[in-house]
Amino acid sequence: LGRVRAAADGIPVVLLGHSLGGLVVLDYVTSVRPAPDLLVLSSPALGSTVPAWKRTLAKALSGIAPTMTIKNDLTGDQLSADPTVGERYFADPLVVRVTTTRLAAEALGSVERVAGRIASLAITCLAFHGTADTIVPVAASRSAMTAFCCRSPLVQAPPCTSTIAGRGPAAPTGR
């Protein structure tokens, strides 16, 4: 981020993350690493609909069988109301329908770290999460963003639109 900031030549640095990337971004900015000026989160994976037995299995096997895979139960109708989106997604040869035990365990650990640190985060943020999302529970985002945005109300929109939250100074701090 230091190199990006230097190359930005005074332009605000924005860090954006969607789904698992949103979790990675939050884990990064809640650590002791250099912070961006602004944060944008789209349906950050702060919770999971993965069954408890799969979560337990991933954590238990991560150290001894880190490349072992567990099938994802994602379905096309979870991606979009338009069925062709799911069809095209699953037809893509680059789509992987499994997760390694190590990736799952690391993501679960990241969720726990972020939950413990998010209330102390002080950065301007726009977070949105579709209220009809069945992949990443909106309740987890709502809870985390309420902790993060304790001085700003969480605005909820009807299903199929967004939940939006924000906090921080109106303009970048210029760090």
PDB file of C-alpha atoms in Angstrom:
ATOM      1  CA  LEU A   1       0.000   0.000   0.000  1.00  0.00           C
ATOM      2  CA  GLY A   2       2.952   2.297   0.620  1.00  0.00           C
ATOM      3  CA  ARG A   3       4.047   1.957  -3.004  1.00  0.00           C
ATOM      4  CA  VAL A   4       0.500   2.560  -4.218  1.00  0.00           C
ATOM      5  CA  ARG A   5       0.222   5.666  -2.049  1.00  0.00           C
ATOM      6  CA  ALA A   6       3.537   6.998  -3.387  1.00  0.00           C
ATOM      7  CA  ALA A   7       2.420   6.389  -6.975  1.00  0.00           C
ATOM      8  CA  ALA A   8      -0.980   7.993  -6.287  1.00  0.00           C
ATOM      9  CA  ASP A   9       0.743  11.357  -5.863  1.00  0.00           C
ATOM     10  CA  GLY A  10      -1.817  12.779  -3.429  1.00  0.00           C
ATOM     11  CA  ILE A  11      -4.877  11.103  -4.929  1.00  0.00           C
ATOM     12  CA  PRO A  12      -6.879   9.268  -2.233  1.00  0.00           C
ATOM     13  CA  VAL A  13      -6.157   5.546  -2.031  1.00  0.00           C
ATOM     14  CA  VAL A  14      -9.318   3.421  -2.042  1.00  0.00           C
ATOM     15  CA  LEU A  15      -9.357  -0.241  -1.064  1.00  0.00           C
ATOM     16  CA  LEU A  16     -12.293  -2.246  -2.449  1.00  0.00           C
ATOM     17  CA  GLY A  17     -13.324  -5.783  -1.646  1.00  0.00           C
ATOM     18  CA  HIS A  18     -16.283  -7.943  -2.680  1.00  0.00           C
ATOM     19  CA  SER A  19     -17.419 -11.069  -0.808  1.00  0.00           C
ATOM     20  CA  LEU A  20     -14.294 -12.999   0.260  1.00  0.00           C
ATOM     21  CA  GLY A  21     -12.263 -10.017  -0.971  1.00  0.00           C
ATOM     22  CA  GLY A  22     -14.261  -7.809   1.400  1.00  0.00           C
ATOM     23  CA  LEU A  23     -13.233 -10.065   4.273  1.00  0.00           C
ATOM     24  CA  VAL A  24      -9.588  -9.938   3.149  1.00  0.00           C
ATOM     25  CA  VAL A  25      -9.734  -6.132   2.941  1.00  0.00           C
ATOM     26  CA  LEU A  26     -11.264  -5.869   6.425  1.00  0.00           C
ATOM     27  CA  ASP A  27      -8.676  -8.247   7.864  1.00  0.00           C
ATOM     28  CA  TYR A  28      -5.985  -6.048   6.292  1.00  0.00           C
ATOM     29  CA  VAL A  29      -7.326  -2.674   7.458  1.00  0.00           C
ATOM     30  CA  THR A  30      -8.026  -3.889  10.997  1.00  0.00           C
ATOM     31  CA  SER A  31      -4.419  -5.045  11.343  1.00  0.00           C
ATOM     32  CA  VAL A  32      -1.397  -2.846  12.010  1.00  0.00           C
ATOM     33  CA  ARG A  33      -0.704  -2.344   8.302  1.00  0.00           C
ATOM     34  CA  PRO A  34      -0.857   1.054   6.547  1.00  0.00           C
ATOM     35  CA  ALA A  35      -4.456   2.117   5.941  1.00  0.00           C
ATOM     36  CA  PRO A  36      -6.046   3.400   2.749  1.00  0.00           C
ATOM     37  CA  ASP A  37      -7.931   6.704   2.748  1.00  0.00           C
ATOM     38  CA  LEU A  38     -11.261   5.120   1.885  1.00  0.00           C
ATOM     39  CA  LEU A  39     -12.774   1.666   2.132  1.00  0.00           C
ATOM     40  CA  VAL A  40     -15.508   0.183  -0.090  1.00  0.00           C
ATOM     41  CA  LEU A  41     -17.069  -3.154   0.847  1.00  0.00           C
ATOM     42  CA  SER A  42     -19.511  -5.131  -1.258  1.00  0.00           C
ATOM     43  CA  SER A  43     -21.200  -8.019   0.572  1.00  0.00           C
ATOM     44  CA  PRO A  44     -18.139  -8.718   2.739  1.00  0.00           C
ATOM     45  CA  ALA A  45     -17.979 -12.372   3.824  1.00  0.00           C
ATOM     46  CA  LEU A  46     -18.292 -11.684   7.545  1.00  0.00           C
ATOM     47  CA  GLY A  47     -20.436 -14.728   8.154  1.00  0.00           C
ATOM     48  CA  SER A  48     -21.248 -17.996   6.494  1.00  0.00           C
ATOM     49  CA  THR A  49     -24.135 -20.209   5.528  1.00  0.00           C
ATOM     50  CA  VAL A  50     -21.723 -23.155   5.362  1.00  0.00           C
ATOM     51  CA  PRO A  51     -22.952 -25.978   7.628  1.00  0.00           C
ATOM     52  CA  ALA A  52     -21.222 -26.250  11.007  1.00  0.00           C
ATOM     53  CA  TRP A  53     -19.882 -29.729  10.197  1.00  0.00           C
ATOM     54  CA  LYS A  54     -18.031 -28.382   7.145  1.00  0.00           C
ATOM     55  CA  ARG A  55     -16.559 -25.495   9.156  1.00  0.00           C
ATOM     56  CA  THR A  56     -15.409 -27.921  11.868  1.00  0.00           C
ATOM     57  CA  LEU A  57     -13.965 -30.316   9.286  1.00  0.00           C
ATOM     58  CA  ALA A  58     -12.053 -27.539   7.524  1.00  0.00           C
ATOM     59  CA  LYS A  59     -10.484 -26.295  10.754  1.00  0.00           C
ATOM     60  CA  ALA A  60      -9.583 -29.819  11.894  1.00  0.00           C
ATOM     61  CA  LEU A  61      -8.040 -30.897   8.578  1.00  0.00           C
ATOM     62  CA  SER A  62      -6.349 -27.645   7.575  1.00  0.00           C
ATOM     63  CA  GLY A  63      -3.073 -28.493   9.289  1.00  0.00           C
ATOM     64  CA  ILE A  64      -2.836 -32.131   8.209  1.00  0.00           C
ATOM     65  CA  ALA A  65      -4.575 -32.097   4.812  1.00  0.00           C
ATOM     66  CA  PRO A  66      -4.494 -28.457   3.658  1.00  0.00           C
ATOM     67  CA  THR A  67      -5.168 -29.271  -0.005  1.00  0.00           C
ATOM     68  CA  MET A  68      -8.109 -31.570   0.703  1.00  0.00           C
ATOM     69  CA  THR A  69     -11.195 -30.108  -0.928  1.00  0.00           C
ATOM     70  CA  ILE A  70     -14.744 -29.697   0.280  1.00  0.00           C
ATOM     71  CA  LYS A  71     -17.569 -29.262  -2.245  1.00  0.00           C
ATOM     72  CA  ASN A  72     -19.270 -25.872  -2.442  1.00  0.00           C
ATOM     73  CA  ASP A  73     -23.050 -25.975  -2.444  1.00  0.00           C
ATOM     74  CA  LEU A  74     -23.461 -22.791  -4.471  1.00  0.00           C
ATOM     75  CA  THR A  75     -26.377 -22.809  -6.895  1.00  0.00           C
ATOM     76  CA  GLY A  76     -27.064 -20.606  -9.885  1.00  0.00           C
ATOM     77  CA  ASP A  77     -30.154 -18.998  -8.380  1.00  0.00           C
ATOM     78  CA  GLN A  78     -27.991 -17.655  -5.541  1.00  0.00           C
ATOM     79  CA  LEU A  79     -25.950 -15.592  -8.004  1.00  0.00           C
ATOM     80  CA  SER A  80     -28.750 -13.660  -9.677  1.00  0.00           C
ATOM     81  CA  ALA A  81     -32.480 -13.529 -10.289  1.00  0.00           C
ATOM     82  CA  ASP A  82     -31.546 -14.006 -13.951  1.00  0.00           C
ATOM     83  CA  PRO A  83     -31.064 -17.777 -14.463  1.00  0.00           C
ATOM     84  CA  THR A  84     -28.709 -17.222 -17.398  1.00  0.00           C
ATOM     85  CA  VAL A  85     -26.160 -15.652 -15.024  1.00  0.00           C
ATOM     86  CA  GLY A  86     -25.875 -18.911 -13.072  1.00  0.00           C
ATOM     87  CA  GLU A  87     -25.774 -20.973 -16.253  1.00  0.00           C
ATOM     88  CA  ARG A  88     -22.939 -18.884 -17.694  1.00  0.00           C
ATOM     89  CA  TYR A  89     -21.079 -18.882 -14.385  1.00  0.00           C
ATOM     90  CA  PHE A  90     -21.080 -22.666 -14.047  1.00  0.00           C
ATOM     91  CA  ALA A  91     -20.237 -23.109 -17.735  1.00  0.00           C
ATOM     92  CA  ASP A  92     -17.020 -21.150 -17.184  1.00  0.00           C
ATOM     93  CA  PRO A  93     -14.135 -23.666 -17.066  1.00  0.00           C
ATOM     94  CA  LEU A  94     -12.295 -21.447 -14.579  1.00  0.00           C
ATOM     95  CA  VAL A  95     -15.038 -21.741 -11.942  1.00  0.00           C
ATOM     96  CA  VAL A  96     -13.912 -23.989  -9.103  1.00  0.00           C
ATOM     97  CA  ARG A  97     -16.701 -25.725  -7.184  1.00  0.00           C
ATOM     98  CA  VAL A  98     -14.586 -26.805  -4.213  1.00  0.00           C
ATOM     99  CA  THR A  99     -12.664 -25.097  -1.428  1.00  0.00           C
ATOM    100  CA  THR A 100      -9.509 -26.397   0.204  1.00  0.00           C
ATOM    101  CA  THR A 101      -9.576 -27.023   3.923  1.00  0.00           C
ATOM    102  CA  ARG A 102      -6.745 -24.488   4.350  1.00  0.00           C
ATOM    103  CA  LEU A 103      -8.581 -21.702   2.511  1.00  0.00           C
ATOM    104  CA  ALA A 104     -11.740 -22.399   4.491  1.00  0.00           C
ATOM    105  CA  ALA A 105      -9.878 -22.438   7.821  1.00  0.00           C
ATOM    106  CA  GLU A 106      -8.021 -19.218   6.957  1.00  0.00           C
ATOM    107  CA  ALA A 107     -11.276 -17.482   5.981  1.00  0.00           C
ATOM    108  CA  LEU A 108     -12.957 -18.626   9.199  1.00  0.00           C
ATOM    109  CA  GLY A 109      -9.979 -17.334  11.194  1.00  0.00           C
ATOM    110  CA  SER A 110     -10.183 -14.037   9.348  1.00  0.00           C
ATOM    111  CA  VAL A 111     -13.879 -13.704  10.255  1.00  0.00           C
ATOM    112  CA  GLU A 112     -12.965 -14.163  13.926  1.00  0.00           C
ATOM    113  CA  ARG A 113     -10.092 -11.636  13.769  1.00  0.00           C
ATOM    114  CA  VAL A 114     -12.207  -9.015  12.049  1.00  0.00           C
ATOM    115  CA  ALA A 115     -15.075  -9.481  14.524  1.00  0.00           C
ATOM    116  CA  GLY A 116     -12.675  -8.778  17.369  1.00  0.00           C
ATOM    117  CA  ARG A 117     -11.127  -5.675  15.806  1.00  0.00           C
ATOM    118  CA  ILE A 118     -13.761  -3.956  13.670  1.00  0.00           C
ATOM    119  CA  ALA A 119     -15.160  -1.679  16.384  1.00  0.00           C
ATOM    120  CA  SER A 120     -11.809   0.122  16.619  1.00  0.00           C
ATOM    121  CA  LEU A 121     -11.589   0.789  12.883  1.00  0.00           C
ATOM    122  CA  ALA A 122     -11.475   4.506  12.048  1.00  0.00           C
ATOM    123  CA  ILE A 123     -11.690   4.996   8.305  1.00  0.00           C
ATOM    124  CA  THR A 124     -14.238   6.359   5.866  1.00  0.00           C
ATOM    125  CA  CYS A 125     -16.226   3.428   4.531  1.00  0.00           C
ATOM    126  CA  LEU A 126     -19.049   2.629   2.155  1.00  0.00           C
ATOM    127  CA  ALA A 127     -20.439  -0.834   2.716  1.00  0.00           C
ATOM    128  CA  PHE A 128     -23.316  -2.353   0.827  1.00  0.00           C
ATOM    129  CA  HIS A 129     -24.895  -5.753   0.987  1.00  0.00           C
ATOM    130  CA  GLY A 130     -27.947  -7.014  -0.869  1.00  0.00           C
ATOM    131  CA  THR A 131     -30.655  -7.871   1.628  1.00  0.00           C
ATOM    132  CA  ALA A 132     -31.691 -10.933  -0.380  1.00  0.00           C
ATOM    133  CA  ASP A 133     -28.153 -12.404  -0.399  1.00  0.00           C
ATOM    134  CA  THR A 134     -28.209 -16.150   0.396  1.00  0.00           C
ATOM    135  CA  ILE A 135     -24.472 -16.747  -0.050  1.00  0.00           C
ATOM    136  CA  VAL A 136     -23.102 -14.299   2.509  1.00  0.00           C
ATOM    137  CA  PRO A 137     -25.551 -13.582   5.344  1.00  0.00           C
ATOM    138  CA  VAL A 138     -26.561  -9.930   5.434  1.00  0.00           C
ATOM    139  CA  ALA A 139     -27.038 -10.240   9.215  1.00  0.00           C
ATOM    140  CA  ALA A 140     -23.279 -10.661   9.660  1.00  0.00           C
ATOM    141  CA  SER A 141     -22.579  -7.494   7.664  1.00  0.00           C
ATOM    142  CA  ARG A 142     -25.305  -5.647   9.530  1.00  0.00           C
ATOM    143  CA  SER A 143     -23.826  -6.656  12.891  1.00  0.00           C
ATOM    144  CA  ALA A 144     -20.253  -5.791  11.904  1.00  0.00           C
ATOM    145  CA  MET A 145     -21.192  -2.508  10.271  1.00  0.00           C
ATOM    146  CA  THR A 146     -23.255  -1.563  13.332  1.00  0.00           C
ATOM    147  CA  ALA A 147     -20.163  -2.133  15.505  1.00  0.00           C
ATOM    148  CA  PHE A 148     -18.026  -0.191  13.030  1.00  0.00           C
ATOM    149  CA  CYS A 149     -20.551   2.573  12.351  1.00  0.00           C
ATOM    150  CA  CYS A 150     -21.627   2.996  15.956  1.00  0.00           C
ATOM    151  CA  ARG A 151     -22.239   6.735  15.465  1.00  0.00           C
ATOM    152  CA  SER A 152     -24.000   6.388  12.104  1.00  0.00           C
ATOM    153  CA  PRO A 153     -27.301   4.608  11.576  1.00  0.00           C
ATOM    154  CA  LEU A 154     -27.348   1.583   9.338  1.00  0.00           C
ATOM    155  CA  VAL A 155     -29.653   2.357   6.423  1.00  0.00           C
ATOM    156  CA  GLN A 156     -31.529  -0.634   5.079  1.00  0.00           C
ATOM    157  CA  ALA A 157     -33.060  -0.855   1.662  1.00  0.00           C
ATOM    158  CA  PRO A 158     -35.688  -3.306   0.390  1.00  0.00           C
ATOM    159  CA  PRO A 159     -34.681  -6.781  -0.839  1.00  0.00           C
ATOM    160  CA  CYS A 160     -32.698  -6.945  -4.085  1.00  0.00           C
ATOM    161  CA  THR A 161     -31.142  -3.575  -3.413  1.00  0.00           C
ATOM    162  CA  SER A 162     -28.584  -2.674  -0.773  1.00  0.00           C
ATOM    163  CA  THR A 163     -27.813  -2.023   2.848  1.00  0.00           C
ATOM    164  CA  ILE A 164     -25.503   0.958   3.070  1.00  0.00           C
ATOM    165  CA  ALA A 165     -23.399   2.198   5.955  1.00  0.00           C
ATOM    166  CA  GLY A 166     -20.694   4.787   6.274  1.00  0.00           C
ATOM    167  CA  ARG A 167     -18.427   6.386   8.830  1.00  0.00           C
ATOM    168  CA  GLY A 168     -15.507   8.684   9.051  1.00  0.00           C
ATOM    169  CA  PRO A 169     -14.527  12.112   7.834  1.00  0.00           C
ATOM    170  CA  ALA A 170     -16.296  13.589   4.849  1.00  0.00           C
ATOM    171  CA  ALA A 171     -13.020  13.862   2.962  1.00  0.00           C
ATOM    172  CA  PRO A 172      -9.881  11.706   2.921  1.00  0.00           C
ATOM    173  CA  THR A 173      -7.449  12.405   5.722  1.00  0.00           C
ATOM    174  CA  GLY A 174      -4.567  12.891   3.284  1.00  0.00           C
ATOM    175  CA  ARG A 175      -2.291  10.386   5.022  1.00  0.00           C
TER     176      ARG A 175
END
